[in-house]
PDB file of C-alpha atoms in Angstrom:
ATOM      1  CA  UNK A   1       6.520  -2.684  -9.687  1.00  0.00           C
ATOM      2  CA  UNK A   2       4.805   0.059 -10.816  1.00  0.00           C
ATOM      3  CA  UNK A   3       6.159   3.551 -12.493  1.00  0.00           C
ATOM      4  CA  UNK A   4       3.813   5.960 -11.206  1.00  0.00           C
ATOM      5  CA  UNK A   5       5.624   9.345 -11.113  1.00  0.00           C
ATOM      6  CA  UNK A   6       6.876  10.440  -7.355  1.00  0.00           C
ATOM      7  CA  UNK A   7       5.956  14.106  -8.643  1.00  0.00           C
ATOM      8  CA  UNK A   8       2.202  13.568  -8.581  1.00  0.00           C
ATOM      9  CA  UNK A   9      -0.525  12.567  -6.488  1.00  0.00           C
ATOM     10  CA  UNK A  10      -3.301   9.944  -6.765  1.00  0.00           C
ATOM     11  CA  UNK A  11      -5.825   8.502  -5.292  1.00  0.00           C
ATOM     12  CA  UNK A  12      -6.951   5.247  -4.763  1.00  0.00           C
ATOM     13  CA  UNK A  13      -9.925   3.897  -5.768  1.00  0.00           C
ATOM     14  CA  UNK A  14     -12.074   0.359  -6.106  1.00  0.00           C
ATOM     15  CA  UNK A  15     -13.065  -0.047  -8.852  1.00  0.00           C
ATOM     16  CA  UNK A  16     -15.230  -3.392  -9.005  1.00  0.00           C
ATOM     17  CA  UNK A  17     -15.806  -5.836  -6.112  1.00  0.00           C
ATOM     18  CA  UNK A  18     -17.188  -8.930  -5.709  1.00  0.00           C
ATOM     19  CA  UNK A  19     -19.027 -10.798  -2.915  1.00  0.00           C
ATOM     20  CA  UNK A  20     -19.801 -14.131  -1.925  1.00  0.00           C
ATOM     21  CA  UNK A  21     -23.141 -15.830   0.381  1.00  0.00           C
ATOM     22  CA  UNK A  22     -21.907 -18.124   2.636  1.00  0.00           C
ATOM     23  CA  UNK A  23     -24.546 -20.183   4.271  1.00  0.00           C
ATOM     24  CA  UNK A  24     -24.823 -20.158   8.244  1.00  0.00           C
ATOM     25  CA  UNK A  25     -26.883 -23.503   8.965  1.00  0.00           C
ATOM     26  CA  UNK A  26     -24.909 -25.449   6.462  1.00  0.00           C
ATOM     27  CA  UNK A  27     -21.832 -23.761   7.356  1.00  0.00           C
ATOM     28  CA  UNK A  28     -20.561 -23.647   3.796  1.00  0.00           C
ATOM     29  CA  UNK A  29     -20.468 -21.282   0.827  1.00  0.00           C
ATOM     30  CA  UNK A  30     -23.208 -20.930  -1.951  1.00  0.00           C
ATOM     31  CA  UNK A  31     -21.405 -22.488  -4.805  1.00  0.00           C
ATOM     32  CA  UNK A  32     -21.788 -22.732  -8.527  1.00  0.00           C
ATOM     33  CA  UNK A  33     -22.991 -26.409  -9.911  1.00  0.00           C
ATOM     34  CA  UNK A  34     -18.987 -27.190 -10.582  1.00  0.00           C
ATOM     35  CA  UNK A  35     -18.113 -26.602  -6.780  1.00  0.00           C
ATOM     36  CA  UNK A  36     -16.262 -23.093  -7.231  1.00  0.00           C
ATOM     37  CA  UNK A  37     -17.685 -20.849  -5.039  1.00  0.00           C
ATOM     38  CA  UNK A  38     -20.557 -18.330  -6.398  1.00  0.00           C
ATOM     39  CA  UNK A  39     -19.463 -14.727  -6.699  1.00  0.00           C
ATOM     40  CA  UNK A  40     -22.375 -12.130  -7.111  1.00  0.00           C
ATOM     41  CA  UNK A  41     -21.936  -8.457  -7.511  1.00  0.00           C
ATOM     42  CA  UNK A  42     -23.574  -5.148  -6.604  1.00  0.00           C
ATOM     43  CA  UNK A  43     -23.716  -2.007  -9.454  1.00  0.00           C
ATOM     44  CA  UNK A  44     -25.651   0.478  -7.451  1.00  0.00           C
ATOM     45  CA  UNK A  45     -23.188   0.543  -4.617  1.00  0.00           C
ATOM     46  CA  UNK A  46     -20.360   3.786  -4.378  1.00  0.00           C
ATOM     47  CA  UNK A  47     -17.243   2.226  -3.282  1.00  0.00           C
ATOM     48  CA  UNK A  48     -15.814   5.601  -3.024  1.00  0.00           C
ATOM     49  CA  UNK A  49     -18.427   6.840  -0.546  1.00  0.00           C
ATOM     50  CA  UNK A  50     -17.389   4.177   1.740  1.00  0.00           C
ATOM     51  CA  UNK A  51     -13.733   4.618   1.367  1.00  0.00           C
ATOM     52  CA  UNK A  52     -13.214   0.964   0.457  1.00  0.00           C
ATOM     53  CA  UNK A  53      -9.829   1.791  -0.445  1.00  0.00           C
ATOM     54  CA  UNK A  54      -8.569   4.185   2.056  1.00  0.00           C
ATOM     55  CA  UNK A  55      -4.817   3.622   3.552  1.00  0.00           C
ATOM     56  CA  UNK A  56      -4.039   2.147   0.129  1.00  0.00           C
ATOM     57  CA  UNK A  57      -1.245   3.595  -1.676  1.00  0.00           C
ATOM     58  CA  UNK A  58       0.095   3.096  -5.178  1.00  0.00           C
ATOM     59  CA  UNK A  59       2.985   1.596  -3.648  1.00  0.00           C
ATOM     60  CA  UNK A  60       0.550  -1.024  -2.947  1.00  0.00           C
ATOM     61  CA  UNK A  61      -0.595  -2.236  -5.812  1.00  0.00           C
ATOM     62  CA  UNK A  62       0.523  -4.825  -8.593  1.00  0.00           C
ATOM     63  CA  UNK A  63      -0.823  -4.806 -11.717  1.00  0.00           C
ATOM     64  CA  UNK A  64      -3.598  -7.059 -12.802  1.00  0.00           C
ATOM     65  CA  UNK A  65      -2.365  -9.662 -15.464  1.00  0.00           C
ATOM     66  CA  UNK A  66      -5.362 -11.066 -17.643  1.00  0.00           C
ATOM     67  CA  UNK A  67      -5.780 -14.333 -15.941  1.00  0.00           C
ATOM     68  CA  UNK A  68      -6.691 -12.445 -12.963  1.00  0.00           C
ATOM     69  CA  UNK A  69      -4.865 -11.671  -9.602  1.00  0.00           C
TER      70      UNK A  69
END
């Protein structure tokens, strides 16, 4: 639950995202020597030009604890 005031608007934004290669001809993900699936990253990209996050509202959200989702 989160205690954004009802009196204000926001918007909605993505702030970091992360992708993973899967490969086609052996049908599996690239993965990291210990078998978790690779993530990789792109800086240079605007999420906010692409409206990653559109339709998403506060409502929607739960907070982030430090171990992650």
């Amino acid at each position: 639950m989160n205690n954004f005031d009802p009196d204000k608007t926001y918007t909605v934004g993505v702030w970091r995202m992360t992708f993973f290669v899967y490969d086609d001809e052996a049908d599996d993900h690239i993965r990291n020597e210990d078998g978790s699936v690779k993530e990789f990253y792109a800086d240079n990209i605007d999420y906010m030009k692409w409206c990653m996050a559109d339709g998403i509202d506060v409502d929607d959200l739960e907070e982030m604890s430090d171990e992650g989702c």
